[in-house]
Coordinates of C-alpha atoms in Angstrom, one line a residue:
X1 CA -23.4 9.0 10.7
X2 CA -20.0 8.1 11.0
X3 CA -17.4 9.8 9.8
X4 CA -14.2 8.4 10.7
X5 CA -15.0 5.4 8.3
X6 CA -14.5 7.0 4.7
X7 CA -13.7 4.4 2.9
X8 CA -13.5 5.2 -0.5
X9 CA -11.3 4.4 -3.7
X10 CA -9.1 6.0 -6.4
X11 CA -7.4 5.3 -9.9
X12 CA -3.9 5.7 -8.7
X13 CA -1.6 6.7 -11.5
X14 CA -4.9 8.3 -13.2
X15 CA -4.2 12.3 -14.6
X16 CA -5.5 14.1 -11.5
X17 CA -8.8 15.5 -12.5
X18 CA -9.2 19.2 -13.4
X19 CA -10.7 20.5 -9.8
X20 CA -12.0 23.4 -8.7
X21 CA -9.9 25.8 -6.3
X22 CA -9.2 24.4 -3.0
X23 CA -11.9 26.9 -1.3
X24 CA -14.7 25.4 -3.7
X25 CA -16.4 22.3 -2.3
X26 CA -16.4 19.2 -4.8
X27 CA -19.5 18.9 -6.7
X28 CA -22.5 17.9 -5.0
X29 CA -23.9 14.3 -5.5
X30 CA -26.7 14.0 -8.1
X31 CA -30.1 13.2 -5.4
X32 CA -30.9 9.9 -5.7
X33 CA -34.1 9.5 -7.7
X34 CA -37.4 8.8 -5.7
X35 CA -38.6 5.5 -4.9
X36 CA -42.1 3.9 -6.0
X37 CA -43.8 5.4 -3.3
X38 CA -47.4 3.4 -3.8
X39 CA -49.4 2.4 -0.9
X40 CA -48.9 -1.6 -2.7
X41 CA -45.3 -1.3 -3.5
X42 CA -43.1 0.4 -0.9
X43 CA -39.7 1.6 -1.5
X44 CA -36.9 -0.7 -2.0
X45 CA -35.7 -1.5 1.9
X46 CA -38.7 -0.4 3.6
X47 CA -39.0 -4.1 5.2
X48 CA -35.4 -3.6 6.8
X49 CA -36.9 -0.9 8.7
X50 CA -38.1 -1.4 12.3
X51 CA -41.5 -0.9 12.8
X52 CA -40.0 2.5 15.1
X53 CA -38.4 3.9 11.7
X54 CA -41.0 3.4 9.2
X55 CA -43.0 5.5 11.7
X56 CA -40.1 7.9 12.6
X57 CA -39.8 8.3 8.5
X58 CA -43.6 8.7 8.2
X59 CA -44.3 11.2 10.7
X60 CA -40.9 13.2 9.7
X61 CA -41.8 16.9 8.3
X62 CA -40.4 17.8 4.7
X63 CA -39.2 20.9 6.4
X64 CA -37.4 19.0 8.9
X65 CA -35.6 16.4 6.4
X66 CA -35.2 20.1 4.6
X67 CA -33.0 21.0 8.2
X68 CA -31.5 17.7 8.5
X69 CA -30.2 17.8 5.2
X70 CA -28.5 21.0 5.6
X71 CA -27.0 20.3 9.2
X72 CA -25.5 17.2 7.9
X73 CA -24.0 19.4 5.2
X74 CA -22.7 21.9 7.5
X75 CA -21.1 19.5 9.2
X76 CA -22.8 19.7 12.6
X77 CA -23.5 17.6 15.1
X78 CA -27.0 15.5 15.2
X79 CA -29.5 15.0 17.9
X80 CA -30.2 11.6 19.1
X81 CA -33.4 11.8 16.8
X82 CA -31.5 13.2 13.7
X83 CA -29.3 10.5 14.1
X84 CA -32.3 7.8 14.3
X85 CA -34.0 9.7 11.0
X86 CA -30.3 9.6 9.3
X87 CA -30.2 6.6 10.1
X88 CA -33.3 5.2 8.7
X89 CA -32.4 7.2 5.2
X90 CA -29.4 5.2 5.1
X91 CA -31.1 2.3 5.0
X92 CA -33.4 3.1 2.2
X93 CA -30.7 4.8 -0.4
X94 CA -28.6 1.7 0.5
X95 CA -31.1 -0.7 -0.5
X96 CA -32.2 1.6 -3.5
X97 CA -28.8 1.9 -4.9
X98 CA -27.5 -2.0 -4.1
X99 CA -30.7 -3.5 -5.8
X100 CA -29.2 -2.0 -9.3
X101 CA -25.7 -3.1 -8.6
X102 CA -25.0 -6.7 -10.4
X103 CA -22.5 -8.4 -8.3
X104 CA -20.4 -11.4 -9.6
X105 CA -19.3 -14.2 -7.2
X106 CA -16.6 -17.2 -7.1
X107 CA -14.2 -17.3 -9.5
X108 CA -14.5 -14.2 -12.1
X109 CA -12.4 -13.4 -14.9
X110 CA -10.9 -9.6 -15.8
X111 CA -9.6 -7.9 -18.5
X112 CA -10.5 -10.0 -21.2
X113 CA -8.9 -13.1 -20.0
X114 CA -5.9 -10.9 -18.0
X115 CA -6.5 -12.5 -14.8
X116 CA -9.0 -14.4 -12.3
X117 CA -10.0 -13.3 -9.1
X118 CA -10.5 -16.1 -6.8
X119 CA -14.0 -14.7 -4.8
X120 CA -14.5 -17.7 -2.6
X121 CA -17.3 -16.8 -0.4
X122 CA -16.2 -13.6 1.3
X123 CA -15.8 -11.3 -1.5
X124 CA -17.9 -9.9 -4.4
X125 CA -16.9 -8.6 -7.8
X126 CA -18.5 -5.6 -9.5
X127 CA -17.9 -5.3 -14.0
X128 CA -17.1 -1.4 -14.8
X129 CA -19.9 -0.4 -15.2
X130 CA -21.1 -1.2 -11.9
X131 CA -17.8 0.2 -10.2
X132 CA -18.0 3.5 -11.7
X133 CA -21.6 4.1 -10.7
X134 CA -20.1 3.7 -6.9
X135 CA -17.2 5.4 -7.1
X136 CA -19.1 8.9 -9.2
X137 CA -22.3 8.1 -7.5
X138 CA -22.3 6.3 -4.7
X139 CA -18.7 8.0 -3.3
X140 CA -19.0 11.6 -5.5
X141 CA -16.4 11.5 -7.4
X142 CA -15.3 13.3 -10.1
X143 CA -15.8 11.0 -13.9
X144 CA -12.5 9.6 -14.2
X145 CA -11.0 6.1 -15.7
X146 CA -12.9 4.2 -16.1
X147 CA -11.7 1.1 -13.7
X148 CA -11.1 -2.1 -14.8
X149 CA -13.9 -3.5 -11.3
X150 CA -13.8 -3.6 -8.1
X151 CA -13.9 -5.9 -5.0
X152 CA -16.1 -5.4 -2.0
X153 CA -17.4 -7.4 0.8
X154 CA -20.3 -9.8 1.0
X155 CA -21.2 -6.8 3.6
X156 CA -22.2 -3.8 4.1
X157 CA -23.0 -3.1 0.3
X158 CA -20.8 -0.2 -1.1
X159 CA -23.4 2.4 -1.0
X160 CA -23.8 2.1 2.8
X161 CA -22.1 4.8 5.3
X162 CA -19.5 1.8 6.2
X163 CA -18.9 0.1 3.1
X164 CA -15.6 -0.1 1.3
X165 CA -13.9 -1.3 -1.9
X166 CA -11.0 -2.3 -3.8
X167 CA -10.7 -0.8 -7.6
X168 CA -8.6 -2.1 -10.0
X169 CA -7.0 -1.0 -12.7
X170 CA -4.1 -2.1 -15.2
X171 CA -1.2 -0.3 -16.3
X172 CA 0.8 -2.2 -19.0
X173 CA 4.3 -0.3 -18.6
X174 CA 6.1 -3.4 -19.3
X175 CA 7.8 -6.2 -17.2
X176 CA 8.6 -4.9 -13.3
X177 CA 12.3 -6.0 -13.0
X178 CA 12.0 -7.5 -9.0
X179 CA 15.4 -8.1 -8.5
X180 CA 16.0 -4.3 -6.3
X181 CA 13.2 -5.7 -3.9
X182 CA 15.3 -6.9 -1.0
X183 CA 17.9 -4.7 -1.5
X184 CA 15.5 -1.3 -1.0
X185 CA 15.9 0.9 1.8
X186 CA 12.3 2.0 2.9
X187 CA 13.5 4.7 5.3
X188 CA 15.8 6.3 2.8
X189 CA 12.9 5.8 0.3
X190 CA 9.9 7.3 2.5
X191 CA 12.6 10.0 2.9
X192 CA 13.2 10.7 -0.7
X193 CA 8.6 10.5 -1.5
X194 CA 8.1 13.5 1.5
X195 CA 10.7 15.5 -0.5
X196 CA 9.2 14.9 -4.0
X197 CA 5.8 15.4 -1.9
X198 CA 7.0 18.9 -0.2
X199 CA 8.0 20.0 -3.8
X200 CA 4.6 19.1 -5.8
X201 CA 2.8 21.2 -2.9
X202 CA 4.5 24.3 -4.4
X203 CA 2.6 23.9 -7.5
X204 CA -0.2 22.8 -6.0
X205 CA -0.5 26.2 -4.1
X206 CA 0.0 27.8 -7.2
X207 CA -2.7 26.1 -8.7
X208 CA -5.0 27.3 -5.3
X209 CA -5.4 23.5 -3.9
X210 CA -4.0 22.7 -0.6
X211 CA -0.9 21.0 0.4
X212 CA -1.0 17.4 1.0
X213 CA 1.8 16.0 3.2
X214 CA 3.1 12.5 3.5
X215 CA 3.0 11.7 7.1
X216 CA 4.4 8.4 6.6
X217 CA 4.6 4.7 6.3
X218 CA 0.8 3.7 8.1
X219 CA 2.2 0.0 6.8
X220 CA 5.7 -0.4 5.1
X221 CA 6.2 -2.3 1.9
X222 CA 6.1 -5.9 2.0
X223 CA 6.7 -8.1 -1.3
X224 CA 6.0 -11.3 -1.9
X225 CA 8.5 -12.9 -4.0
X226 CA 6.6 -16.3 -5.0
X227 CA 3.4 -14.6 -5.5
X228 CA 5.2 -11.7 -7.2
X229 CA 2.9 -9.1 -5.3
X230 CA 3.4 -6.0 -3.3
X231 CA 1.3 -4.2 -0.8
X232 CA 2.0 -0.9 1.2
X233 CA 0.0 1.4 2.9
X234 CA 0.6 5.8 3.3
X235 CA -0.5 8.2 5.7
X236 CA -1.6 11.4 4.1
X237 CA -2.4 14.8 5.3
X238 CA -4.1 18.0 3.7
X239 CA -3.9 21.4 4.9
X240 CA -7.3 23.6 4.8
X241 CA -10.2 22.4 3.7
X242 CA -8.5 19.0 3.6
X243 CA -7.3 18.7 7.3
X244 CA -8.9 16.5 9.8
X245 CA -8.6 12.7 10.2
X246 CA -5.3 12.2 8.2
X247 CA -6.2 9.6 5.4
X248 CA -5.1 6.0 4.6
X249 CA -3.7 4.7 1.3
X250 CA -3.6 1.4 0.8
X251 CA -1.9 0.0 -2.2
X252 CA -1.6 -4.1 -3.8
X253 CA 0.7 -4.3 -7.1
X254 CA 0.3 -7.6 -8.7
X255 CA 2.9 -8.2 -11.2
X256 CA 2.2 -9.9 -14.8
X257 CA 4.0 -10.7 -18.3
X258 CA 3.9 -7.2 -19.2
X259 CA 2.4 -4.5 -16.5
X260 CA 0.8 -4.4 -13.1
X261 CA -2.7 -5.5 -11.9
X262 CA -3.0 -2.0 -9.3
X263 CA -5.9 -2.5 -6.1
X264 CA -6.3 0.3 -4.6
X265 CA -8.3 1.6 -1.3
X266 CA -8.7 4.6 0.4
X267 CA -9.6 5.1 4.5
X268 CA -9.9 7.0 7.3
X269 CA -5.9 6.6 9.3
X270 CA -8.2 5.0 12.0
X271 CA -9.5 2.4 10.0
X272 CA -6.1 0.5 9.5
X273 CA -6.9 -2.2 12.0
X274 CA -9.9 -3.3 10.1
X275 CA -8.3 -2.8 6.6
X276 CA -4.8 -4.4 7.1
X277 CA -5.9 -7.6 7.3
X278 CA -8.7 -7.3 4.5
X279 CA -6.0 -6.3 2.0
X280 CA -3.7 -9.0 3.0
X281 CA -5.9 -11.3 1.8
X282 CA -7.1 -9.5 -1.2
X283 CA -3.7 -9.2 -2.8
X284 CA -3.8 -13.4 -2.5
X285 CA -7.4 -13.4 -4.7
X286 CA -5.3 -12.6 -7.9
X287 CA -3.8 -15.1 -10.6
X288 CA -3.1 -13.9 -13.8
X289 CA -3.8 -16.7 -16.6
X290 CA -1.5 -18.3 -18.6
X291 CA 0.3 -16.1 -21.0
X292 CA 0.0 -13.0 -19.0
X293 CA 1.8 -14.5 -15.2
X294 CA 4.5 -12.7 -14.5
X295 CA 6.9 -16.0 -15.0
X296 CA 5.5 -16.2 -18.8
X297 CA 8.3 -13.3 -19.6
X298 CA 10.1 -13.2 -22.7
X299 CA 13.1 -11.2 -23.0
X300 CA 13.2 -11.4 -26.7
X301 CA 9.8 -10.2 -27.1
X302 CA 8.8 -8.2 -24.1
X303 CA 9.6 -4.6 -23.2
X304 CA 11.1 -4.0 -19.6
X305 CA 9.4 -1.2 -17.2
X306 CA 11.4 1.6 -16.6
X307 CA 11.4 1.2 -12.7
X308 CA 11.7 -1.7 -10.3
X309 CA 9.8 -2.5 -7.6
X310 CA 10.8 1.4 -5.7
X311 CA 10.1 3.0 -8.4
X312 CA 6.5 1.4 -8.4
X313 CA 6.5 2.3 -4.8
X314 CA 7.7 6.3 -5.2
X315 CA 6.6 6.8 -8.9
X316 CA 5.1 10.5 -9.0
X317 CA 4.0 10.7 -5.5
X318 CA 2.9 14.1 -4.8
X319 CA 0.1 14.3 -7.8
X320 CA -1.2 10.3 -6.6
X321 CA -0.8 11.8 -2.9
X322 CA -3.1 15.3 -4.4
X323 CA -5.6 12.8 -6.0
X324 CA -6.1 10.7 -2.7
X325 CA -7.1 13.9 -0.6
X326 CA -9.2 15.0 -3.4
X327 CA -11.2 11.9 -3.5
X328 CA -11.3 11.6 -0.2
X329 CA -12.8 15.3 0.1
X330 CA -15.4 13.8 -2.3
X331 CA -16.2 11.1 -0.4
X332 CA -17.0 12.7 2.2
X333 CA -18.9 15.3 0.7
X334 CA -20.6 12.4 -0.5
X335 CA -21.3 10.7 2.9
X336 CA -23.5 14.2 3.5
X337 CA -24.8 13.7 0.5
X338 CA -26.3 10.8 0.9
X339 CA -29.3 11.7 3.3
X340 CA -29.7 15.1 1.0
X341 CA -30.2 12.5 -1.6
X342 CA -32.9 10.3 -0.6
X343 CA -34.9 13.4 0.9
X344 CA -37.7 13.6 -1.4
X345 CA -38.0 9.2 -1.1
X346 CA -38.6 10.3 2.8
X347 CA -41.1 12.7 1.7
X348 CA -43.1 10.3 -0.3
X349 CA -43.1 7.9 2.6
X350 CA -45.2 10.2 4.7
X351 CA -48.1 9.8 2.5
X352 CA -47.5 5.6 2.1
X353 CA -47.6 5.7 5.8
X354 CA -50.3 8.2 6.4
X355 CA -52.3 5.5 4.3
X356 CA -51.2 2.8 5.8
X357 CA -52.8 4.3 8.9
X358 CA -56.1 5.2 7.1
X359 CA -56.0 1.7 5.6
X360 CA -56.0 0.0 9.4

């Protein structure tokens, strides 16, 4: 299972969730309910198995799943044939969890008329409903906000070990003044967020989580002025239980009539390459309808934000930068979680299989 893609997502700007102590793992990930396990209806994704699997998964001992599950929580290394089985479980909880997700295409609307997402045929839209199952079930983290959707890929699906998405959410803090946008110094102001970060981590030690260190820019702002969006991308890094593979943050701020459309995804540092140009394009899926553009402004009638374009950039970084790690954490827990989830499916199959056998 691979690791180093934890592509996860978070409500940024969200209250950060009332977590256990740093030492205490996050909460384990409900197991993922058994499929049908009849000899004439196999489980969901039993046909993308090779003929190899569906016999690795039939001959696998329950003790040995029982082992597998618990290496892959320790964090250990896996033979070449725990790999295969992990594999093979993947496939099946994938397929289990992806057949209940109802994915919208083309062009969908959000937020009660807010805005339309322009789909074409690379991308998929899930409501929020279907978002929040992935990111508490799916991913493992905490219940939280719930999100406005979220975008994925055509493929993987969200559930599988490589898939990613985008959440969105909506903050309506008023009209984002752009005119400081050119003007900003992103050096001085990457300068100013490590401080603010360095500060927060006080508390948070107080509080018993880890520190969580802004390494830096992993992509430096870049604002669109006709489009009237922004994208930026952070490298975090956690101390104890949160060290490792420093984490990316990648941020999209569309700007409307009165708030900001917020897309947010969270990655591994090494994934950049593959993300950058993803959320390039993402950003350009957004329009906001009539009545809510950004250009539909009324000064007579509308409240201004109290920041500018910076202070969207900067604005309370060190609790945003504490709620990345700690979703992050989850996801990954999650990852392990996965194959402890779909455990007693694998179980089940021994006896479709053993059938099967009989049968022939």
């Amino acid at each position: 299972m691979s690791t180093s893609l934890i592509l996860g997502a978070l409500l940024l700007g969200a209250p950060a969730p009332a977590a256990a102590p740093a030492d205490v793992p996050a909460a384990p990930a409900e197991a993922a309910p058994a499929a049908d396990v009849s000899a004439e209806a196999p489980p969901v994704g039993w046909d993308r198995l090779t003929p190899a699997q569906q016999e690795r998964l039939g001959n696998a001992d329950p003790a040995a799943l029982q082992a597998l599950g618990q290496k892959l929580d320790r964090g250990e290394p896996l033979t070449a044939d725990e790999q295969a089985l992990a594999d093979a479980l993947q496939i099946l909880y994938t397929a289990e969890f992806d057949s209940k997700l109802r994915y919208q295409t083309g062009d969908v609307t959000v937020g009660d008329g807010l805005a339309v997402l322009h789909l074409g045929d690379k991308y998929r839209y899930l409501g929020p409903d279907d978002a929040q199952a992935v990111i508490e079930k799916a991913w493992n983290n905490p219940p939280g906000e719930r999100p406005l959707g979220m975008i994925v890929p055509n493929d993987p699906s969200p559930a599988h070990r490589d898939g990613w998405g985008v959440i969105l959410t909506y903050v309506e803090d008023g009209h984002v003044d752009d005119a400081d946008a050119e003007s900003i110094d992103y050096t001085q102001l990457l300068t100013d967020m490590k401080a603010a970060t360095e500060e927060e981590n006080e508390h948070r030690k107080q509080l018993g989580f880890p520190a969580i260190h802004l390494v830096g820019w992993a992509e430096p702002p870049h604002y669109d002025k006709e489009r009237h969006s922004l994208y930026w991308a952070k490298e975090l890094a956690g101390d104890g239980p949160l060290a490792g593979e420093s984490s990316l943050n990648y941020a999209v701020r569309v700007l409307g009539r009165k708030g900001v459309l917020e897309l947010n995804a969270v990655a591994g540092i090494s994934q950049l390459p593959q993300i950058r140009p993803e959320m390039e394009k993402v950003y350009a899926l957004v329009e906001f309808q009539d009545g809510n553009r950004y250009t539909d402004f009324n000064p007579d009638i509308d409240t201004v934000a109290a920041y500018g374009i910076g202070g969207l950039i900067a604005g309370k970084v060190a609790m945003k930068a504490g709620l990345f790690a700690l979703i992050l954490k989850g996801v990954l827990a999650a990852k392990k979680a996965i194959i402890l989830g779909v455990i007693a499916l694998a179980a089940g199959l021994k006896a479709v299989f053993s059938r099967k056998k009989k049968d022939e």
